[in-house]
PDB file of C-alpha atoms and ligand atoms in Angstrom:
ATOM      1  CA  UNK A   1     -44.915 105.709  53.428  1.00 80.00           C
ATOM      2  CA  UNK A   2     -45.749 102.821  51.130  1.00 89.00           C
ATOM      3  CA  UNK A   3     -44.577  99.301  51.821  1.00 97.00           C
ATOM      4  CA  UNK A   4     -44.684  96.043  49.870  1.00 97.00           C
ATOM      5  CA  UNK A   5     -44.043  93.521  52.622  1.00 98.00           C
ATOM      6  CA  UNK A   6     -45.663  95.010  55.715  1.00 98.00           C
ATOM      7  CA  UNK A   7     -48.968  96.642  56.650  1.00 98.00           C
ATOM      8  CA  UNK A   8     -49.030  99.573  59.079  1.00 98.00           C
ATOM      9  CA  UNK A   9     -52.158 100.835  60.863  1.00 98.00           C
ATOM     10  CA  UNK A  10     -52.612 103.331  63.646  1.00 98.00           C
ATOM     11  CA  UNK A  11     -55.497 103.656  66.073  1.00 97.00           C
ATOM     12  CA  UNK A  12     -55.830 105.133  69.578  1.00 97.00           C
ATOM     13  CA  UNK A  13     -52.080 105.910  69.778  1.00 98.00           C
ATOM     14  CA  UNK A  14     -51.179 102.291  68.976  1.00 98.00           C
ATOM     15  CA  UNK A  15     -49.407 101.374  65.724  1.00 98.00           C
ATOM     16  CA  UNK A  16     -49.881  97.822  64.482  1.00 98.00           C
ATOM     17  CA  UNK A  17     -47.283  96.485  62.058  1.00 98.00           C
ATOM     18  CA  UNK A  18     -48.144  93.246  60.234  1.00 98.00           C
ATOM     19  CA  UNK A  19     -45.504  91.333  58.297  1.00 98.00           C
ATOM     20  CA  UNK A  20     -47.339  90.371  55.142  1.00 98.00           C
ATOM     21  CA  UNK A  21     -45.671  87.573  53.156  1.00 97.00           C
ATOM     22  CA  UNK A  22     -47.988  84.699  54.159  1.00 96.00           C
ATOM     23  CA  UNK A  23     -47.074  82.577  51.110  1.00 95.00           C
ATOM     24  CA  UNK A  24     -43.496  82.429  52.496  1.00 96.00           C
ATOM     25  CA  UNK A  25     -44.721  82.159  56.116  1.00 98.00           C
ATOM     26  CA  UNK A  26     -43.629  85.801  56.572  1.00 98.00           C
ATOM     27  CA  UNK A  27     -39.919  84.891  56.228  1.00 97.00           C
ATOM     28  CA  UNK A  28     -37.679  87.920  56.656  1.00 97.00           C
ATOM     29  CA  UNK A  29     -36.082  88.807  53.346  1.00 96.00           C
ATOM     30  CA  UNK A  30     -33.831  91.849  53.003  1.00 95.00           C
ATOM     31  CA  UNK A  31     -36.661  94.074  51.775  1.00 97.00           C
ATOM     32  CA  UNK A  32     -38.902  93.169  54.728  1.00 98.00           C
ATOM     33  CA  UNK A  33     -36.114  93.883  57.217  1.00 98.00           C
ATOM     34  CA  UNK A  34     -35.564  97.294  55.569  1.00 98.00           C
ATOM     35  CA  UNK A  35     -39.284  98.114  55.670  1.00 98.00           C
ATOM     36  CA  UNK A  36     -39.624  97.071  59.317  1.00 98.00           C
ATOM     37  CA  UNK A  37     -36.632  99.224  60.153  1.00 98.00           C
ATOM     38  CA  UNK A  38     -38.173 102.186  58.334  1.00 98.00           C
ATOM     39  CA  UNK A  39     -41.569 101.733  60.006  1.00 98.00           C
ATOM     40  CA  UNK A  40     -40.058 101.461  63.495  1.00 98.00           C
ATOM     41  CA  UNK A  41     -37.835 104.488  62.892  1.00 98.00           C
ATOM     42  CA  UNK A  42     -40.945 106.438  61.941  1.00 98.00           C
ATOM     43  CA  UNK A  43     -42.749 105.304  65.116  1.00 98.00           C
ATOM     44  CA  UNK A  44     -39.856 106.623  67.211  1.00 97.00           C
ATOM     45  CA  UNK A  45     -40.771 110.250  66.564  1.00 96.00           C
ATOM     46  CA  UNK A  46     -44.451 109.808  65.670  1.00 98.00           C
ATOM     47  CA  UNK A  47     -46.632 111.632  68.208  1.00 97.00           C
ATOM     48  CA  UNK A  48     -49.530 109.285  67.335  1.00 97.00           C
ATOM     49  CA  UNK A  49     -47.594 106.218  68.487  1.00 98.00           C
ATOM     50  CA  UNK A  50     -47.206 105.344  72.155  1.00 98.00           C
ATOM     51  CA  UNK A  51     -47.050 101.558  71.774  1.00 98.00           C
ATOM     52  CA  UNK A  52     -46.493  99.187  68.866  1.00 98.00           C
ATOM     53  CA  UNK A  53     -47.906  95.726  68.124  1.00 98.00           C
ATOM     54  CA  UNK A  54     -45.878  93.555  65.756  1.00 98.00           C
ATOM     55  CA  UNK A  55     -47.505  90.483  64.226  1.00 98.00           C
ATOM     56  CA  UNK A  56     -47.569  88.273  61.136  1.00 98.00           C
ATOM     57  CA  UNK A  57     -50.331  87.892  58.600  1.00 98.00           C
ATOM     58  CA  UNK A  58     -52.405  84.701  58.545  1.00 95.00           C
ATOM     59  CA  UNK A  59     -52.866  82.207  61.367  1.00 92.00           C
ATOM     60  CA  UNK A  60     -49.999  79.898  60.480  1.00 97.00           C
ATOM     61  CA  UNK A  61     -46.917  81.968  61.058  1.00 98.00           C
ATOM     62  CA  UNK A  62     -45.557  84.973  62.903  1.00 98.00           C
ATOM     63  CA  UNK A  63     -42.228  84.733  61.038  1.00 98.00           C
ATOM     64  CA  UNK A  64     -40.650  81.409  59.906  1.00 97.00           C
ATOM     65  CA  UNK A  65     -37.131  82.834  60.021  1.00 96.00           C
ATOM     66  CA  UNK A  66     -34.751  84.687  57.797  1.00 96.00           C
ATOM     67  CA  UNK A  67     -35.410  84.023  54.111  1.00 95.00           C
ATOM     68  CA  UNK A  68     -33.185  80.997  53.477  1.00 95.00           C
ATOM     69  CA  UNK A  69     -33.417  81.311  49.690  1.00 93.00           C
ATOM     70  CA  UNK A  70     -31.731  84.721  49.853  1.00 95.00           C
ATOM     71  CA  UNK A  71     -28.544  83.639  51.638  1.00 94.00           C
ATOM     72  CA  UNK A  72     -28.032  80.099  50.314  1.00 93.00           C
ATOM     73  CA  UNK A  73     -25.037  81.119  48.164  1.00 93.00           C
ATOM     74  CA  UNK A  74     -23.418  83.541  50.634  1.00 95.00           C
ATOM     75  CA  UNK A  75     -19.757  83.273  51.641  1.00 95.00           C
ATOM     76  CA  UNK A  76     -18.367  83.921  55.142  1.00 95.00           C
ATOM     77  CA  UNK A  77     -18.012  87.660  54.622  1.00 96.00           C
ATOM     78  CA  UNK A  78     -21.548  88.046  53.263  1.00 96.00           C
ATOM     79  CA  UNK A  79     -22.886  85.897  56.106  1.00 96.00           C
ATOM     80  CA  UNK A  80     -21.253  88.067  58.769  1.00 97.00           C
ATOM     81  CA  UNK A  81     -22.515  91.198  57.025  1.00 97.00           C
ATOM     82  CA  UNK A  82     -26.058  89.792  56.878  1.00 96.00           C
ATOM     83  CA  UNK A  83     -26.027  89.303  60.655  1.00 97.00           C
ATOM     84  CA  UNK A  84     -24.325  92.615  61.464  1.00 97.00           C
ATOM     85  CA  UNK A  85     -26.594  94.734  59.256  1.00 97.00           C
ATOM     86  CA  UNK A  86     -29.730  92.912  60.438  1.00 97.00           C
ATOM     87  CA  UNK A  87     -28.786  93.266  64.097  1.00 97.00           C
ATOM     88  CA  UNK A  88     -28.112  96.993  63.916  1.00 96.00           C
ATOM     89  CA  UNK A  89     -30.859  98.004  61.483  1.00 98.00           C
ATOM     90  CA  UNK A  90     -33.728  96.032  62.999  1.00 98.00           C
ATOM     91  CA  UNK A  91     -33.132  93.843  66.061  1.00 98.00           C
ATOM     92  CA  UNK A  92     -31.145  96.344  68.143  1.00 98.00           C
ATOM     93  CA  UNK A  93     -33.350  99.164  66.862  1.00 98.00           C
ATOM     94  CA  UNK A  94     -36.447  97.343  68.142  1.00 98.00           C
ATOM     95  CA  UNK A  95     -34.947  96.491  71.515  1.00 98.00           C
ATOM     96  CA  UNK A  96     -33.785 100.071  72.088  1.00 98.00           C
ATOM     97  CA  UNK A  97     -36.807 101.859  70.627  1.00 98.00           C
ATOM     98  CA  UNK A  98     -38.229 104.561  72.904  1.00 98.00           C
ATOM     99  CA  UNK A  99     -41.718 102.999  72.675  1.00 98.00           C
ATOM    100  CA  UNK A 100     -42.700  99.490  73.804  1.00 98.00           C
ATOM    101  CA  UNK A 101     -43.178  96.840  71.139  1.00 98.00           C
ATOM    102  CA  UNK A 102     -45.493  93.918  71.852  1.00 99.00           C
ATOM    103  CA  UNK A 103     -44.934  90.858  69.663  1.00 99.00           C
ATOM    104  CA  UNK A 104     -48.255  89.132  68.977  1.00 98.00           C
ATOM    105  CA  UNK A 105     -46.964  85.681  68.039  1.00 98.00           C
ATOM    106  CA  UNK A 106     -49.731  84.235  65.876  1.00 98.00           C
ATOM    107  CA  UNK A 107     -48.057  80.981  64.775  1.00 98.00           C
ATOM    108  CA  UNK A 108     -44.524  79.788  63.951  1.00 98.00           C
ATOM    109  CA  UNK A 109     -41.812  82.019  65.437  1.00 98.00           C
ATOM    110  CA  UNK A 110     -38.688  80.286  64.169  1.00 98.00           C
ATOM    111  CA  UNK A 111     -35.099  81.408  63.755  1.00 98.00           C
ATOM    112  CA  UNK A 112     -35.076  85.107  62.861  1.00 98.00           C
ATOM    113  CA  UNK A 113     -38.795  85.136  63.727  1.00 98.00           C
ATOM    114  CA  UNK A 114     -38.199  84.150  67.330  1.00 98.00           C
ATOM    115  CA  UNK A 115     -35.202  86.488  67.389  1.00 98.00           C
ATOM    116  CA  UNK A 116     -37.480  89.316  66.252  1.00 98.00           C
ATOM    117  CA  UNK A 117     -40.066  88.457  68.916  1.00 99.00           C
ATOM    118  CA  UNK A 118     -37.285  88.395  71.517  1.00 98.00           C
ATOM    119  CA  UNK A 119     -36.110  91.857  70.421  1.00 98.00           C
ATOM    120  CA  UNK A 120     -39.577  93.149  71.263  1.00 98.00           C
ATOM    121  CA  UNK A 121     -40.208  94.253  74.838  1.00 98.00           C
ATOM    122  CA  UNK A 122     -43.167  91.923  75.500  1.00 98.00           C
ATOM    123  CA  UNK A 123     -44.426  88.712  73.864  1.00 98.00           C
ATOM    124  CA  UNK A 124     -47.982  87.340  73.729  1.00 98.00           C
ATOM    125  CA  UNK A 125     -48.568  84.040  71.903  1.00 98.00           C
ATOM    126  CA  UNK A 126     -51.614  82.330  70.510  1.00 98.00           C
ATOM    127  CA  UNK A 127     -52.149  78.826  71.896  1.00 98.00           C
ATOM    128  CA  UNK A 128     -51.087  77.087  68.660  1.00 98.00           C
ATOM    129  CA  UNK A 129     -47.826  79.056  68.286  1.00 98.00           C
ATOM    130  CA  UNK A 130     -44.541  77.132  68.019  1.00 98.00           C
ATOM    131  CA  UNK A 131     -41.267  78.757  68.958  1.00 98.00           C
ATOM    132  CA  UNK A 132     -37.751  77.607  68.161  1.00 98.00           C
ATOM    133  CA  UNK A 133     -34.284  78.293  66.816  1.00 98.00           C
ATOM    134  CA  UNK A 134     -33.736  75.634  64.103  1.00 98.00           C
ATOM    135  CA  UNK A 135     -30.521  77.141  62.674  1.00 98.00           C
ATOM    136  CA  UNK A 136     -28.286  74.162  63.553  1.00 98.00           C
ATOM    137  CA  UNK A 137     -30.351  72.068  61.121  1.00 98.00           C
ATOM    138  CA  UNK A 138     -29.067  74.469  58.446  1.00 97.00           C
ATOM    139  CA  UNK A 139     -25.443  74.245  59.608  1.00 98.00           C
ATOM    140  CA  UNK A 140     -25.790  77.705  61.173  1.00 98.00           C
ATOM    141  CA  UNK A 141     -26.407  79.366  64.519  1.00 98.00           C
ATOM    142  CA  UNK A 142     -28.864  82.180  65.241  1.00 98.00           C
ATOM    143  CA  UNK A 143     -27.332  85.383  63.863  1.00 97.00           C
ATOM    144  CA  UNK A 144     -29.781  88.088  64.902  1.00 98.00           C
ATOM    145  CA  UNK A 145     -28.980  88.046  68.615  1.00 98.00           C
ATOM    146  CA  UNK A 146     -30.793  84.782  69.403  1.00 98.00           C
ATOM    147  CA  UNK A 147     -27.950  83.152  71.332  1.00 98.00           C
ATOM    148  CA  UNK A 148     -27.869  86.198  73.629  1.00 98.00           C
ATOM    149  CA  UNK A 149     -31.519  87.165  74.053  1.00 98.00           C
ATOM    150  CA  UNK A 150     -32.735  83.585  74.521  1.00 98.00           C
ATOM    151  CA  UNK A 151     -30.215  83.059  77.342  1.00 97.00           C
ATOM    152  CA  UNK A 152     -31.351  86.343  78.919  1.00 97.00           C
ATOM    153  CA  UNK A 153     -35.013  85.329  78.801  1.00 98.00           C
ATOM    154  CA  UNK A 154     -34.958  81.642  79.758  1.00 98.00           C
ATOM    155  CA  UNK A 155     -31.483  81.070  81.264  1.00 97.00           C
ATOM    156  CA  UNK A 156     -28.412  79.459  79.768  1.00 97.00           C
ATOM    157  CA  UNK A 157     -29.359  75.797  80.278  1.00 98.00           C
ATOM    158  CA  UNK A 158     -32.747  76.027  78.590  1.00 98.00           C
ATOM    159  CA  UNK A 159     -31.303  78.229  75.812  1.00 98.00           C
ATOM    160  CA  UNK A 160     -28.584  75.642  75.192  1.00 98.00           C
ATOM    161  CA  UNK A 161     -31.177  72.879  74.925  1.00 98.00           C
ATOM    162  CA  UNK A 162     -33.331  74.845  72.477  1.00 98.00           C
ATOM    163  CA  UNK A 163     -30.414  75.910  70.284  1.00 98.00           C
ATOM    164  CA  UNK A 164     -28.569  72.544  70.227  1.00 98.00           C
ATOM    165  CA  UNK A 165     -31.690  70.412  69.684  1.00 98.00           C
ATOM    166  CA  UNK A 166     -33.402  72.826  67.252  1.00 98.00           C
ATOM    167  CA  UNK A 167     -36.596  71.777  69.028  1.00 96.00           C
ATOM    168  CA  UNK A 168     -39.831  73.758  68.844  1.00 97.00           C
ATOM    169  CA  UNK A 169     -41.565  74.781  72.073  1.00 98.00           C
ATOM    170  CA  UNK A 170     -45.341  74.797  72.322  1.00 98.00           C
ATOM    171  CA  UNK A 171     -46.911  78.068  73.471  1.00 98.00           C
ATOM    172  CA  UNK A 172     -47.723  76.437  76.841  1.00 98.00           C
ATOM    173  CA  UNK A 173     -44.068  75.424  77.364  1.00 98.00           C
ATOM    174  CA  UNK A 174     -42.871  78.852  76.190  1.00 98.00           C
ATOM    175  CA  UNK A 175     -45.090  80.403  78.867  1.00 98.00           C
ATOM    176  CA  UNK A 176     -43.712  78.084  81.527  1.00 98.00           C
ATOM    177  CA  UNK A 177     -40.136  78.837  80.425  1.00 97.00           C
ATOM    178  CA  UNK A 178     -40.744  82.603  80.575  1.00 97.00           C
ATOM    179  CA  UNK A 179     -40.222  83.059  76.854  1.00 98.00           C
ATOM    180  CA  UNK A 180     -43.685  84.602  76.429  1.00 98.00           C
ATOM    181  CA  UNK A 181     -45.705  86.688  78.885  1.00 98.00           C
ATOM    182  CA  UNK A 182     -49.193  85.383  78.028  1.00 98.00           C
ATOM    183  CA  UNK A 183     -50.857  82.687  75.931  1.00 98.00           C
ATOM    184  CA  UNK A 184     -54.383  83.204  74.588  1.00 98.00           C
ATOM    185  CA  UNK A 185     -56.648  81.607  71.980  1.00 98.00           C
ATOM    186  CA  UNK A 186     -55.786  82.875  68.515  1.00 97.00           C
ATOM    187  CA  UNK A 187     -59.162  84.663  68.182  1.00 97.00           C
ATOM    188  CA  UNK A 188     -58.205  86.686  71.285  1.00 98.00           C
ATOM    189  CA  UNK A 189     -54.576  87.435  70.390  1.00 98.00           C
ATOM    190  CA  UNK A 190     -54.955  90.891  68.878  1.00 98.00           C
ATOM    191  CA  UNK A 191     -57.527  91.930  71.523  1.00 98.00           C
ATOM    192  CA  UNK A 192     -55.146  90.937  74.298  1.00 98.00           C
ATOM    193  CA  UNK A 193     -52.220  92.764  72.620  1.00 98.00           C
ATOM    194  CA  UNK A 194     -54.383  95.856  72.081  1.00 98.00           C
ATOM    195  CA  UNK A 195     -55.641  95.827  75.667  1.00 98.00           C
ATOM    196  CA  UNK A 196     -52.049  95.846  76.951  1.00 98.00           C
ATOM    197  CA  UNK A 197     -50.925  98.427  74.374  1.00 98.00           C
ATOM    198  CA  UNK A 198     -53.763 100.771  75.417  1.00 98.00           C
ATOM    199  CA  UNK A 199     -52.814 100.392  79.076  1.00 98.00           C
ATOM    200  CA  UNK A 200     -49.236 101.372  78.189  1.00 98.00           C
ATOM    201  CA  UNK A 201     -50.438 104.230  75.953  1.00 98.00           C
ATOM    202  CA  UNK A 202     -52.182 105.840  78.927  1.00 97.00           C
ATOM    203  CA  UNK A 203     -48.961 106.057  80.925  1.00 98.00           C
ATOM    204  CA  UNK A 204     -46.166 108.620  80.732  1.00 98.00           C
ATOM    205  CA  UNK A 205     -44.270 108.185  77.429  1.00 98.00           C
ATOM    206  CA  UNK A 206     -41.236 109.911  78.958  1.00 98.00           C
ATOM    207  CA  UNK A 207     -41.165 107.559  81.923  1.00 98.00           C
ATOM    208  CA  UNK A 208     -41.644 104.509  79.708  1.00 98.00           C
ATOM    209  CA  UNK A 209     -38.751 105.553  77.450  1.00 98.00           C
ATOM    210  CA  UNK A 210     -36.621 105.982  80.580  1.00 98.00           C
ATOM    211  CA  UNK A 211     -37.679 102.534  81.808  1.00 98.00           C
ATOM    212  CA  UNK A 212     -36.664 100.941  78.485  1.00 98.00           C
ATOM    213  CA  UNK A 213     -33.243 102.648  78.632  1.00 98.00           C
ATOM    214  CA  UNK A 214     -32.743 101.550  82.237  1.00 98.00           C
ATOM    215  CA  UNK A 215     -33.775  97.924  81.733  1.00 98.00           C
ATOM    216  CA  UNK A 216     -31.566  97.670  78.632  1.00 97.00           C
ATOM    217  CA  UNK A 217     -28.598  99.340  80.346  1.00 97.00           C
ATOM    218  CA  UNK A 218     -28.478  96.399  82.744  1.00 95.00           C
ATOM    219  CA  UNK A 219     -27.679  94.084  79.828  1.00 93.00           C
ATOM    220  CA  UNK A 220     -24.954  96.243  78.218  1.00 91.00           C
ATOM    221  CA  UNK A 221     -22.170  94.171  79.749  1.00 90.00           C
ATOM    222  CA  UNK A 222     -23.356  91.284  77.572  1.00 89.00           C
ATOM    223  CA  UNK A 223     -22.720  93.133  74.282  1.00 92.00           C
ATOM    224  CA  UNK A 224     -19.554  91.174  73.397  1.00 94.00           C
ATOM    225  CA  UNK A 225     -21.795  88.097  73.039  1.00 96.00           C
ATOM    226  CA  UNK A 226     -23.599  89.722  70.113  1.00 96.00           C
ATOM    227  CA  UNK A 227     -20.292  90.417  68.308  1.00 96.00           C
ATOM    228  CA  UNK A 228     -19.125  86.856  68.960  1.00 97.00           C
ATOM    229  CA  UNK A 229     -22.377  85.579  67.478  1.00 97.00           C
ATOM    230  CA  UNK A 230     -21.905  87.631  64.286  1.00 97.00           C
ATOM    231  CA  UNK A 231     -18.348  86.291  63.882  1.00 97.00           C
ATOM    232  CA  UNK A 232     -19.330  82.652  64.491  1.00 97.00           C
ATOM    233  CA  UNK A 233     -22.423  82.955  62.252  1.00 97.00           C
ATOM    234  CA  UNK A 234     -20.315  84.328  59.385  1.00 97.00           C
ATOM    235  CA  UNK A 235     -17.649  81.655  59.712  1.00 97.00           C
ATOM    236  CA  UNK A 236     -20.233  78.884  59.317  1.00 97.00           C
ATOM    237  CA  UNK A 237     -21.089  80.110  55.807  1.00 95.00           C
ATOM    238  CA  UNK A 238     -18.904  78.309  53.312  1.00 89.00           C
ATOM    239  CA  UNK A 239     -18.652  75.163  55.458  1.00 96.00           C
ATOM    240  CA  UNK A 240     -19.776  71.751  54.195  1.00 97.00           C
ATOM    241  CA  UNK A 241     -22.433  71.627  56.943  1.00 97.00           C
ATOM    242  CA  UNK A 242     -23.935  74.945  55.771  1.00 97.00           C
ATOM    243  CA  UNK A 243     -24.059  73.680  52.173  1.00 96.00           C
ATOM    244  CA  UNK A 244     -25.751  70.452  53.255  1.00 97.00           C
ATOM    245  CA  UNK A 245     -28.178  72.092  55.714  1.00 97.00           C
ATOM    246  CA  UNK A 246     -29.393  74.861  53.439  1.00 96.00           C
ATOM    247  CA  UNK A 247     -29.324  72.578  50.373  1.00 96.00           C
ATOM    248  CA  UNK A 248     -31.515  70.063  52.210  1.00 97.00           C
ATOM    249  CA  UNK A 249     -34.056  72.749  53.176  1.00 96.00           C
ATOM    250  CA  UNK A 250     -34.307  74.035  49.613  1.00 95.00           C
ATOM    251  CA  UNK A 251     -34.576  70.490  48.243  1.00 96.00           C
ATOM    252  CA  UNK A 252     -37.209  69.678  50.914  1.00 96.00           C
ATOM    253  CA  UNK A 253     -35.249  66.750  52.401  1.00 97.00           C
ATOM    254  CA  UNK A 254     -33.599  65.889  55.736  1.00 96.00           C
ATOM    255  CA  UNK A 255     -29.951  67.005  56.052  1.00 97.00           C
ATOM    256  CA  UNK A 256     -27.191  64.405  56.553  1.00 97.00           C
ATOM    257  CA  UNK A 257     -24.358  65.880  58.622  1.00 97.00           C
TER     258      UNK A 257
HETATM  259  N1  COA B 301     -37.102  81.058  54.250  1.00 71.67           N
HETATM  260  C1  COA B 301     -37.590  80.966  52.999  1.00 71.67           C
HETATM  261  N2  COA B 301     -38.725  80.358  52.692  1.00 71.67           N
HETATM  262  C2  COA B 301     -39.414  79.819  53.697  1.00 71.67           C
HETATM  263  C3  COA B 301     -38.980  79.846  55.040  1.00 71.67           C
HETATM  264  C4  COA B 301     -37.749  80.514  55.288  1.00 71.67           C
HETATM  265  N3  COA B 301     -37.259  80.621  56.521  1.00 71.67           N
HETATM  266  N4  COA B 301     -39.875  79.191  55.812  1.00 71.67           N
HETATM  267  C5  COA B 301     -40.841  78.775  54.996  1.00 71.67           C
HETATM  268  N5  COA B 301     -40.578  79.144  53.715  1.00 71.67           N
HETATM  269  C6  COA B 301     -41.378  78.877  52.517  1.00 71.67           C
HETATM  270  C7  COA B 301     -41.245  77.436  52.047  1.00 71.67           C
HETATM  271  O1  COA B 301     -40.062  77.268  51.266  1.00 71.67           O
HETATM  272  C8  COA B 301     -42.508  77.282  51.243  1.00 71.67           C
HETATM  273  O2  COA B 301     -42.357  77.918  50.006  1.00 71.67           O
HETATM  274  P1  COA B 301     -42.854  77.192  48.633  1.00 71.67           P
HETATM  275  O3  COA B 301     -44.341  77.006  48.827  1.00 71.67           O
HETATM  276  O4  COA B 301     -42.512  78.182  47.573  1.00 71.67           O
HETATM  277  O5  COA B 301     -42.114  75.895  48.555  1.00 71.67           O
HETATM  278  C9  COA B 301     -43.528  78.113  52.032  1.00 71.67           C
HETATM  279  O6  COA B 301     -42.761  79.029  52.818  1.00 71.67           O
HETATM  280  C10 COA B 301     -44.382  77.302  52.965  1.00 71.67           C
HETATM  281  O7  COA B 301     -43.516  76.532  53.823  1.00 71.67           O
HETATM  282  P2  COA B 301     -43.588  74.930  53.958  1.00 71.67           P
HETATM  283  O8  COA B 301     -42.243  74.471  54.433  1.00 71.67           O
HETATM  284  O9  COA B 301     -44.121  74.324  52.725  1.00 71.67           O
HETATM  285  O10 COA B 301     -44.672  74.802  55.132  1.00 71.67           O
HETATM  286  P3  COA B 301     -44.816  73.602  56.178  1.00 71.67           P
HETATM  287  O11 COA B 301     -46.107  73.818  56.875  1.00 71.67           O
HETATM  288  O12 COA B 301     -44.570  72.291  55.509  1.00 71.67           O
HETATM  289  O13 COA B 301     -43.611  73.816  57.236  1.00 71.67           O
HETATM  290  C11 COA B 301     -42.162  75.119  58.667  1.00 71.67           C
HETATM  291  C12 COA B 301     -43.572  74.957  58.056  1.00 71.67           C
HETATM  292  C13 COA B 301     -42.146  76.460  59.392  1.00 71.67           C
HETATM  293  C14 COA B 301     -41.904  73.974  59.661  1.00 71.67           C
HETATM  294  C15 COA B 301     -41.113  75.079  57.543  1.00 71.67           C
HETATM  295  O14 COA B 301     -41.478  76.030  56.548  1.00 71.67           O
HETATM  296  C16 COA B 301     -39.701  75.418  57.994  1.00 71.67           C
HETATM  297  O15 COA B 301     -39.028  74.581  58.593  1.00 71.67           O
HETATM  298  N6  COA B 301     -39.228  76.658  57.673  1.00 71.67           N
HETATM  299  C17 COA B 301     -37.876  77.080  57.949  1.00 71.67           C
HETATM  300  C18 COA B 301     -37.669  77.373  59.395  1.00 71.67           C
HETATM  301  C19 COA B 301     -36.217  77.741  59.635  1.00 71.67           C
HETATM  302  O16 COA B 301     -35.306  76.941  59.520  1.00 71.67           O
HETATM  303  N7  COA B 301     -36.023  78.995  59.997  1.00 71.67           N
HETATM  304  C20 COA B 301     -34.716  79.517  60.310  1.00 71.67           C
HETATM  305  C21 COA B 301     -34.162  80.247  59.165  1.00 71.67           C
HETATM  306  S1  COA B 301     -32.595  80.944  59.551  1.00 71.67           S
END
């Protein structure tokens, strides 16, 4: 398989996938989402993969969100489709994969980037990482499951605060809130992720797949929240706030709502 936007390496039964668009802070454009989906689908049945590490290239950013320049002219229907296709092809695929995915959060994990990290089974952050859901500054809400998975991980009150304020959490606060499992110095991030991945790789793959299915089954009752999010996300496209928020980002100025 050849990819343009991601790098894939395998060693000792661990596959490492690196999102590789550092000049755009690894923002998730359509092509990157498709390649990640393809790489994860391959891992599913690959006998050389027992655990996966997902990270971003460079030290600045894990993923700075969905690629805003790609959806700036979308209407409501295209907005809803963007969220629905993304959720099923990548975010739900990751969460339900039969092999554990560890997100190694090496910098900004914003918007779709934090949503991607939250779709992974485990998160480890470097000490300078910043995590947040800034969509309301764009006149949007998270559309890749963020309203649901953030509430599951940190509780409704803290999720509300993060989403409404668009604030960024430091790695230390994310650890305290339970949003990440570990925080380490950035020079240690990949070692720590590999150490955990190797521990997992030595255990029964069948039992781990069963554990993932069981843990996820407990959250099935919350599925309607994901559909509600897609609908609300789509409806915000085409509003004056969306135009102002996205326009302001592209023009590198503060939005006026
Ligand atoms: N989509 C598209 N491009 C993005 C992006 C995104 N989500 N995030 C960053 N980029 C691009 C910038 O436009 C810039 O490109 P340019 O050099 O061609 O102008 C490049 O990546 C570097 O980003 P820049 O904003 O110059 O870096 P910074 O250090 O000043 O700020 C951030 C870093 C992460 C605070 C800032 O990039 C940001 O707010 N990004 C958007 C975060 C967001 O709202 N995500 C949710 C999307 S739904």
